[in-house]
XYZ file of C-alpha atoms in Angstrom:
581
model
C -16.104 21.452 24.493
C -14.960 21.134 20.895
C -11.588 22.784 21.408
C -8.048 21.851 20.665
C -5.243 22.918 22.955
C -3.969 26.396 22.214
C -0.835 26.613 20.134
C 2.226 27.976 21.839
C 4.664 30.217 19.948
C 7.124 28.146 17.946
C 5.315 24.847 18.533
C 3.569 23.133 15.584
C -0.210 22.864 15.885
C -2.307 19.671 15.988
C -2.831 20.174 12.259
C 0.911 20.304 11.588
C 1.388 17.107 13.564
C -1.346 15.327 11.597
C 0.064 16.290 8.225
C 3.647 15.576 9.213
C 2.675 12.134 10.448
C 1.006 11.439 7.123
C 4.145 12.290 5.218
C 2.703 15.419 3.632
C 5.413 17.643 5.118
C 9.009 16.424 5.363
C 12.121 17.734 7.068
C 12.816 21.348 6.175
C 15.940 22.562 4.394
C 18.318 24.599 6.509
C 21.206 25.802 4.391
C 21.861 27.913 1.332
C 24.726 29.425 -0.596
C 26.042 32.957 -0.641
C 24.528 36.375 -0.568
C 25.937 39.853 -0.154
C 25.141 41.919 2.910
C 22.129 44.213 2.565
C 21.957 47.869 3.619
C 20.574 48.355 7.102
C 16.755 48.324 6.902
C 14.319 50.519 8.774
C 11.863 48.630 10.944
C 8.169 49.034 11.686
C 6.322 46.587 13.937
C 2.587 46.206 14.461
C 0.939 43.899 16.995
C -2.422 42.177 17.430
C -3.613 40.067 20.352
C -5.873 37.384 18.931
C -8.652 35.357 20.540
C -6.214 32.565 21.397
C -4.491 34.947 23.810
C -1.324 35.181 21.722
C 0.105 38.568 20.706
C 1.151 38.319 17.076
C 3.653 40.671 15.457
C 4.481 41.768 11.926
C 7.811 43.551 11.506
C 8.714 45.394 8.294
C 12.394 45.466 7.320
C 12.441 48.135 4.599
C 15.551 48.803 2.568
C 16.274 52.291 1.172
C 15.092 51.029 -2.238
C 11.560 50.752 -0.841
C 11.331 54.500 -0.315
C 10.335 57.134 -2.851
C 7.378 57.476 -5.242
C 4.693 54.767 -5.211
C 5.216 51.702 -7.374
C 3.789 48.322 -8.268
C 4.724 45.422 -6.013
C 4.663 41.632 -6.190
C 3.875 40.339 -2.708
C 5.164 36.839 -1.973
C 4.054 34.815 1.060
C 7.038 32.643 1.975
C 7.907 30.104 4.624
C 11.413 29.833 6.015
C 13.163 26.559 5.191
C 14.762 26.752 8.633
C 12.146 25.817 11.256
C 13.846 28.076 13.810
C 13.466 31.199 11.614
C 10.337 33.314 10.975
C 8.082 33.116 7.938
C 7.571 36.367 6.044
C 5.953 38.356 3.270
C 8.491 39.516 0.689
C 7.750 42.794 -1.117
C 9.331 42.705 -4.576
C 9.586 45.757 -6.837
C 7.424 44.894 -9.872
C 7.502 48.294 -11.618
C 8.814 47.693 -15.124
C 11.006 50.804 -15.459
C 12.233 50.873 -11.875
C 16.012 50.692 -11.295
C 15.272 48.138 -8.549
C 12.953 45.993 -10.687
C 12.993 42.475 -9.226
C 14.609 43.506 -5.937
C 13.266 42.364 -2.568
C 12.890 45.754 -0.884
C 11.020 44.726 2.267
C 10.396 41.566 4.256
C 7.605 41.452 6.821
C 8.437 38.793 9.394
C 5.672 37.131 11.407
C 5.867 36.163 15.045
C 5.804 34.428 17.389
C 4.767 31.195 15.632
C 7.146 29.275 13.367
C 6.731 26.717 10.567
C 3.340 28.068 9.488
C 3.589 26.565 5.984
C 2.855 29.879 4.261
C 0.204 29.062 1.673
C -2.256 31.186 -0.329
C -3.512 34.751 -0.350
C -6.455 36.029 -2.380
C -6.315 35.580 -6.164
C -6.609 39.261 -7.126
C -6.069 42.472 -5.160
C -8.026 45.708 -5.678
C -7.460 49.187 -4.278
C -8.371 49.295 -0.595
C -8.432 45.530 -0.087
C -6.953 43.981 3.004
C -4.453 41.192 2.442
C -5.424 37.701 3.673
C -2.541 35.240 4.092
C -3.177 31.687 5.230
C -0.885 29.598 7.445
C -1.881 26.094 6.410
C -0.305 24.101 9.232
C -0.971 26.534 12.071
C -4.654 26.882 11.142
C -4.221 30.665 11.186
C -4.983 33.592 8.859
C -3.028 36.859 9.012
C -4.807 39.988 7.763
C -2.823 43.059 6.670
C -3.653 46.694 5.974
C -2.084 47.576 2.602
C -2.640 51.352 2.598
C 1.043 52.090 3.312
C 2.596 49.756 0.710
C 5.402 48.751 0.483
C 4.943 48.609 4.269
C 2.302 46.245 5.621
C 0.498 46.595 8.945
C -0.998 43.658 10.797
C -4.742 44.333 11.082
C -5.963 41.100 12.605
C -5.377 37.391 13.152
C -7.900 34.573 12.815
C -6.498 31.766 14.964
C -7.468 28.138 15.413
C -9.936 28.974 18.214
C -11.957 31.118 15.771
C -12.855 28.247 13.421
C -13.735 25.141 15.477
C -15.518 23.510 12.524
C -12.598 23.636 10.094
C -8.816 23.467 9.754
C -6.151 24.190 7.101
C -7.114 27.587 5.608
C -6.361 27.516 1.916
C -7.722 30.159 -0.487
C -9.477 33.520 -0.196
C -11.875 35.724 -2.141
C -12.333 39.340 -1.022
C -15.787 40.843 -1.592
C -16.650 44.434 -2.483
C -17.620 45.155 1.136
C -14.131 44.181 2.289
C -15.129 40.892 3.898
C -13.660 37.651 2.590
C -14.645 34.039 2.045
C -11.998 31.419 2.854
C -11.842 27.708 2.165
C -10.840 25.472 5.047
C -9.607 22.216 3.562
C -9.698 20.092 6.713
C -12.212 18.866 9.248
C -13.094 20.270 12.688
C -10.568 20.832 15.474
C -11.656 17.637 17.224
C -13.677 14.631 15.972
C -17.408 14.641 16.510
C -20.367 16.927 15.788
C -19.736 20.618 15.147
C -22.386 23.356 15.039
C -22.077 26.005 12.340
C -23.167 29.633 12.569
C -26.555 28.921 10.967
C -27.290 26.210 13.528
C -26.658 23.264 11.211
C -24.563 20.373 12.514
C -22.050 18.157 10.706
C -20.000 15.308 12.120
C -16.282 15.399 11.389
C -13.289 13.118 11.911
C -10.871 15.798 13.103
C -8.116 18.189 12.056
C -6.920 17.833 8.440
C -9.726 15.327 7.915
C -13.308 15.907 6.748
C -15.504 17.779 6.184
C -13.962 21.165 5.500
C -15.898 24.418 5.482
C -16.201 27.976 4.141
C -15.481 30.837 6.551
C -16.573 34.438 6.128
C -14.236 36.960 7.786
C -14.422 40.691 8.344
C -11.693 43.216 7.460
C -9.794 42.349 10.628
C -10.032 38.593 10.229
C -12.873 38.100 12.716
C -15.036 35.081 11.930
C -18.465 36.280 10.820
C -19.770 32.863 9.814
C -18.663 29.257 9.588
C -20.518 27.811 6.602
C -20.927 24.041 6.091
C -19.505 22.625 2.867
C -20.849 19.097 3.341
C -24.359 18.054 2.406
C -26.506 17.411 5.482
C -27.760 14.099 4.105
C -24.260 12.816 3.328
C -22.617 11.886 0.038
C -21.699 8.761 -1.925
C -19.597 6.540 0.409
C -18.051 4.696 -2.558
C -16.764 7.936 -3.991
C -16.116 9.805 -0.740
C -13.703 7.954 1.492
C -13.092 9.235 5.030
C -10.471 7.933 7.471
C -11.813 7.208 10.057
C -15.106 6.608 8.317
C -18.014 8.943 9.017
C -21.646 7.903 9.456
C -22.438 10.304 6.620
C -19.645 10.181 4.060
C -18.448 13.413 2.518
C -16.061 14.641 -0.165
C -16.131 18.190 1.245
C -12.470 19.220 1.301
C -12.674 22.625 -0.428
C -9.425 24.032 -1.827
C -9.906 26.671 -4.523
C -12.688 29.240 -4.358
C -14.188 31.720 -6.824
C -16.944 34.297 -6.366
C -19.015 36.286 -8.868
C -20.938 38.871 -6.863
C -23.030 40.051 -9.814
C -24.347 36.505 -10.235
C -24.407 35.810 -6.470
C -22.455 32.603 -7.118
C -19.619 30.994 -5.163
C -17.784 27.907 -6.438
C -15.301 25.733 -4.535
C -13.439 22.624 -5.658
C -12.696 19.602 -3.484
C -9.082 18.459 -3.156
C -8.186 15.555 -0.826
C -8.568 14.388 2.745
C -5.146 15.808 3.479
C -3.803 13.973 6.509
C -4.027 10.535 4.901
C -3.497 11.284 1.245
C -0.539 9.338 -0.216
C 0.194 7.783 3.183
C 1.451 4.182 3.081
C -0.835 3.467 6.060
C -3.881 3.920 3.815
C -3.458 1.607 0.812
C -6.677 2.551 -1.017
C -6.184 6.186 -2.032
C -8.610 6.533 -4.933
C -11.646 7.512 -2.878
C -9.608 10.146 -1.011
C -8.831 11.877 -4.324
C -11.839 14.156 -4.701
C -13.730 14.622 -7.974
C -16.331 17.189 -6.917
C -17.194 20.881 -7.240
C -19.607 22.745 -4.919
C -21.753 25.740 -5.856
C -23.478 28.161 -3.469
C -26.032 30.930 -3.892
C -24.554 33.833 -1.879
C -27.547 36.188 -2.078
C -27.388 35.996 1.704
C -23.676 36.657 2.212
C -23.835 35.492 5.815
C -25.668 32.247 5.113
C -24.975 30.957 1.572
C -27.190 28.188 0.230
C -25.469 25.097 -1.167
C -26.997 24.598 -4.616
C -25.136 21.568 -5.942
C -22.322 19.072 -5.498
C -21.340 17.669 -8.875
C -18.750 15.148 -10.022
C -16.212 15.646 -12.812
C -16.336 12.972 -15.551
C -13.424 10.777 -16.556
C -11.916 11.180 -20.017
C -10.327 8.958 -22.662
C -6.980 8.572 -20.838
C -8.672 6.829 -17.894
C -8.859 3.536 -19.781
C -5.061 3.389 -20.002
C -4.320 4.072 -16.340
C -3.617 1.217 -13.924
C -4.938 3.181 -10.953
C -8.062 5.320 -10.739
C -6.080 7.938 -8.856
C -4.609 9.137 -12.179
C -7.963 9.452 -13.978
C -8.796 12.864 -15.443
C -11.348 13.640 -12.750
C -9.091 13.172 -9.714
C -8.149 15.869 -7.181
C -10.043 18.950 -8.352
C -7.709 21.635 -7.053
C -9.013 24.868 -8.615
C -12.196 26.370 -10.096
C -12.331 29.521 -12.242
C -15.265 31.787 -13.034
C -15.772 34.130 -15.991
C -16.235 37.739 -14.908
C -19.016 38.967 -17.211
C -22.562 38.506 -15.929
C -23.749 37.011 -19.240
C -21.346 34.082 -18.845
C -22.975 31.627 -16.455
C -20.450 28.796 -16.606
C -17.384 27.755 -14.642
C -14.097 25.935 -15.199
C -12.358 23.417 -12.942
C -8.956 21.745 -13.149
C -7.733 18.454 -11.696
C -4.308 18.115 -10.112
C -3.710 14.384 -10.514
C -5.989 14.122 -13.550
C -4.332 16.821 -15.652
C -7.523 18.045 -17.297
C -9.758 21.121 -17.471
C -13.549 20.843 -17.244
C -16.348 23.259 -18.085
C -20.022 23.553 -17.183
C -22.009 26.155 -19.191
C -24.312 27.019 -16.251
C -23.422 26.309 -12.629
C -26.518 27.936 -11.160
C -28.708 24.960 -12.126
C -29.343 22.059 -9.682
C -27.196 19.635 -11.730
C -24.384 21.384 -13.656
C -23.312 19.493 -16.798
C -19.526 19.180 -16.760
C -17.411 17.988 -19.670
C -13.660 17.854 -20.283
C -12.691 20.671 -22.661
C -8.884 20.519 -22.552
C -6.238 17.974 -21.633
C -2.833 19.047 -20.324
C -1.319 16.450 -22.665
C -2.042 18.818 -25.575
C -0.094 21.598 -23.862
C 2.791 19.210 -23.178
C 3.096 18.504 -26.893
C 3.279 22.236 -27.627
C 5.830 22.729 -24.838
C 8.132 20.110 -26.358
C 7.740 17.419 -23.695
C 8.508 13.757 -24.600
C 5.608 11.881 -26.171
C 5.145 9.610 -23.165
C 4.461 12.552 -20.822
C 0.723 13.074 -20.345
C -1.558 14.958 -18.011
C -1.791 12.036 -15.585
C -0.239 13.063 -12.278
C 1.064 16.352 -13.674
C 0.070 18.485 -10.660
C -2.022 21.068 -12.485
C -2.513 23.995 -10.124
C -3.374 27.740 -10.438
C -6.313 28.477 -12.774
C -7.694 31.936 -13.631
C -9.900 33.610 -16.252
C -8.663 36.993 -17.469
C -10.914 39.935 -16.484
C -12.046 40.367 -20.100
C -13.110 36.677 -20.303
C -10.760 36.066 -23.226
C -8.085 33.807 -21.735
C -7.766 30.992 -19.229
C -4.359 30.750 -17.481
C -3.045 27.528 -15.944
C 0.143 26.410 -14.191
C 1.314 22.796 -14.231
C 4.063 21.587 -11.895
C 5.066 18.566 -13.972
C 4.338 14.853 -14.014
C 5.428 13.664 -10.586
C 7.899 10.980 -9.583
C 4.972 9.351 -7.756
C 3.573 8.606 -11.215
C 6.880 7.033 -12.219
C 8.412 9.581 -14.580
C 12.095 10.521 -14.080
C 12.696 14.211 -13.438
C 14.718 14.684 -16.621
C 11.748 13.657 -18.771
C 9.048 15.877 -17.408
C 8.617 19.621 -17.031
C 6.409 22.218 -15.465
C 4.676 24.789 -17.636
C 2.483 27.844 -17.813
C -0.058 27.806 -20.606
C -2.797 30.021 -22.033
C -6.139 29.065 -23.615
C -8.369 31.297 -25.720
C -11.884 30.540 -24.379
C -13.929 33.110 -26.326
C -15.687 30.598 -28.597
C -16.516 28.269 -25.729
C -18.122 31.065 -23.698
C -19.926 32.382 -26.779
C -21.573 28.962 -27.198
C -23.758 29.785 -24.206
C -25.868 26.956 -22.813
C -25.105 24.564 -25.681
C -21.333 24.105 -26.179
C -20.172 21.237 -28.381
C -16.617 20.828 -27.098
C -15.987 17.478 -25.428
C -12.616 15.720 -25.115
C -13.757 12.138 -25.586
C -11.014 10.539 -27.719
C -7.274 9.997 -27.189
C -6.586 12.014 -30.323
C -8.334 15.020 -28.780
C -6.461 14.510 -25.497
C -3.156 14.748 -27.345
C -3.997 17.301 -30.043
C -6.838 19.410 -28.707
C -10.594 19.250 -29.090
C -12.064 18.626 -32.517
C -15.141 20.827 -32.034
C -14.918 24.435 -33.209
C -15.777 25.936 -29.825
C -13.034 24.082 -27.911
C -10.441 26.244 -26.123
C -7.527 27.116 -28.385
C -4.007 26.820 -26.977
C -2.216 30.105 -27.684
C 0.990 29.471 -25.740
C 2.686 26.800 -23.619
C 5.798 27.979 -21.793
C 7.938 25.096 -20.435
C 9.342 25.758 -16.950
C 11.872 23.034 -16.286
C 12.671 22.126 -12.710
C 14.478 18.930 -11.707
C 13.879 19.403 -7.956
C 10.654 17.369 -8.040
C 8.673 20.591 -8.122
C 7.447 23.124 -10.608
C 5.336 26.276 -10.984
C 2.469 25.688 -8.575
C 0.955 29.142 -8.152
C 0.482 32.198 -10.315
C -0.831 35.734 -10.402
C -2.066 37.987 -13.188
C -1.072 41.639 -13.251
C -4.396 43.492 -13.324
C -2.761 46.948 -13.370
C -1.312 49.224 -16.050
C 0.837 52.317 -15.707
C -0.358 55.578 -17.259
C 1.819 58.183 -18.956
C 1.653 60.315 -15.828
C 3.211 57.539 -13.765
C 0.058 56.541 -11.921
C -1.601 53.133 -12.140
C -5.127 51.922 -12.857
C -6.831 48.555 -13.080
C -7.173 46.957 -16.499
C -9.061 44.034 -18.023
C -6.245 43.430 -20.525
C -3.674 41.219 -18.867
C -0.138 41.667 -20.226
C 1.922 40.057 -17.490
C 1.835 36.931 -15.316
C 4.002 35.696 -12.463
C 4.613 32.186 -11.119
C 6.018 30.755 -7.894
C 7.789 27.420 -7.776
C 6.877 25.583 -4.577
C 3.959 23.460 -3.350
C 4.478 21.594 -0.049
C 7.798 20.133 1.063
C 7.706 16.364 1.311
C 4.580 15.977 -0.825
C 4.437 13.694 -3.865
C 5.693 16.548 -6.009
C 6.291 20.013 -4.851
C 9.301 21.262 -2.910
C 10.373 23.123 -6.039
C 13.306 25.366 -6.926
C 11.869 28.304 -4.923
C 11.953 30.818 -7.790
C 9.434 33.551 -8.583
C 9.413 34.365 -12.298
C 7.726 36.917 -14.575
C 6.185 36.437 -18.042
C 4.916 38.908 -20.612
C 1.688 38.140 -22.503
C 1.084 39.740 -25.899
C -2.259 40.561 -27.514
C -2.386 37.168 -29.240
C -1.935 35.241 -26.008
C 1.744 34.416 -26.550
C 4.014 34.137 -23.520
C 7.607 35.313 -23.240
C 9.744 35.209 -20.131
C 10.611 38.657 -18.817
C 14.359 38.180 -18.439
C 14.787 41.699 -17.056
C 13.009 40.573 -13.872
C 16.246 39.492 -12.208
C 17.520 38.481 -8.817
C 19.510 41.419 -7.415
C 22.206 39.089 -6.039
C 22.780 36.616 -8.861
C 21.791 38.785 -11.834
C 19.857 35.822 -13.282
C 16.204 35.953 -14.401
C 13.638 35.207 -11.652
C 13.842 36.056 -7.962
C 15.587 33.190 -6.185
C 14.367 32.491 -2.646
C 17.248 30.058 -2.029
C 19.478 32.753 -0.569
C 21.242 33.136 2.739
C 20.461 36.788 3.481
C 17.272 38.876 3.530
C 16.443 42.402 4.677
C 15.524 40.844 8.044
C 18.839 38.983 8.389
C 20.768 35.852 7.469
C 17.919 33.391 7.899
C 18.619 31.215 4.857
C 16.419 29.817 2.088
C 12.661 30.312 1.947
C 9.776 28.716 0.090
C 7.550 31.108 -1.899
C 3.931 30.078 -2.308
C 1.190 32.715 -2.690
C 1.966 35.708 -4.935
C -0.077 38.838 -5.660
C 0.295 42.074 -7.655
C -0.419 45.251 -5.665
C 0.149 49.009 -6.106
C 0.960 51.809 -3.659
C -2.262 53.547 -2.708
C -0.845 57.003 -3.487
C -0.456 56.253 -7.204
C -3.401 53.890 -7.808
C -6.394 55.646 -9.360
C-alpha cells in the first residue's frame, strides 16, 4: 500500500521531518516582548473528522471590536513561533474608516496538530468562496466557510491520506463552481509508482521530493482528482535533477498556480525539489533549481490535459555569475495570467534569478518565453546600492491587476546565501505598467538581452514600464514574501463591491524559517496605489499595541492568549457577506 503512517496530533509529519533534515526549517522562535492584555473574547468552535481519523477543530476568539456592521477584513494565515502553541488565522480590520483599522479582532486557532508551517491561501477571494489554507509541513489543507465573517467555520480538512501522489500543498485557485485547484510541491507519500485519478502512473522518490501534482478539491476539501504534473515520457535529466534519481527524470515541483476559466487555461511554475535544496549533503544544486512552467487545458475540469512544459531562458546577467543557480531562469516561483480573454499570454518570475518572463501565447505547444524585466532595474529605482542585482533576490508574489493594466511583484531582498550583507540589500514591492506589452499581441518586441537593459529597463517601446518601487528594508534576513491586492471598494452607502481598479496592496514579511532567506520581521503592511501606479505606505494601518505602521506579529498576546510571536504568510482581502453586493 502506498501509505505513510498517520500523523498524530502535535507530532510533525514525514514531510516535516524531511524538510527539517534538509535544513529548510530551523529551530522556531519562542519568545517576544510585551503586549497589553486583551478584552475577554467570545469563542466559537467548529469540528471536522477527516479521513485520517483525526477530529480537527477551529476555534474563533472574537474580541468586541469584531462585532457590529459588516466590514472589510485582511485574513492572515500564521504559524506560531512556539512549537507547543497552535497556528491560527488572524482576522484584521481592513476597513479604511473603521476606528479599529489595523486591529486583530479575531484569531481562529487550529487543532490538534502543531507546527503546520502555515503557508498560502488562494490569491483572490470572491463573494461566496470557501477559504483554502495550506499547511505545508503537515501535508494538510484546511477549508473554511466564510459566510459569517469575521468568524470562520471549519468546513473540511484534506489530510495526507487524501493525496497519496503528492505532498506539501502550496497554492490554490478557486473556480466559479466553488471547487479549487491546488499545487502540491512534493512527491508521493512513499517512493515508488503512484496511480492518479485518470489511471496514469508516475514514479516518485517520496515526500518533499518529485514529482509534485495538481489536486482538485470540492467545497469541503474532498479530493476530486489527483492530476499528474510530470510528463509520462520523462524530462531532460541534465536539467531535472532528482535525489534519489528517478528512471524518468522530472522537474515537476509546481509552486504557483493561475487559472483563466474563460480561456480554459491553467499555468503552474516549478520551484525546487524541496527536501534537498540548499542542503550541504547535495553539492550540485543547479539542477534542483527549476526553470520550467507547465500549461494545462482545463476544458475537462476533472482531467486537465498537459499542453506544454517550457523552460525559461537565461539573460545577460548569467555570464557574470559564478554559479548557474543564480542565473535569471532559476527557481520559477510564480506565474501570473492576464484576466481578459483577448490576452493569451502569461508571466512568470524567478526567485533566485530575479527576473520576469513573458510568453505572448501559452496555449500553443511551445510557448515562446523571453525576459521582459529584471529586478535590478527596480533596485535602482528603490535606491539600493549599485552592486545589488536581481541574482538571489528572492522574488516572490506576482499578480496581474483585474483590469490587465499593472503587474505587482514582491521581492524579499538579495539573500545572505548570495553573499550580500543585510545592511546592503532590501526587500521591495514594485509595480509595472504592462499595457503596451499586452497590446503587442502575438508579436512583442521587448527582450532584456543586454546588461544595460537589465539595469535600466528594456529598450523596446512595448517593455513593461516601472511605475513605482517601494523599498521595504528588513535586516532579519527576510523581506516581503507574499502579497494581496484589494479587489473591493466601498460605496457611499457603506456596502462593498468588487472592482477591477486596484487602489491598495498588502504584504507579509515571512517565508520559511531556516531557509536561505526568509524568517523575516513578521510584519503585515498596507500600501496605497494611485491611478498612475505610484505606491505610498498607508501609515494609518497601525498595530493596536505599538501604534507603529504595520501589524506586528512579534507580540506576546493574542485574542486566544499569551502564545507569543507568530509568522504571517498567506494574506487575503475579504468582506462580510452582509455588506458585499
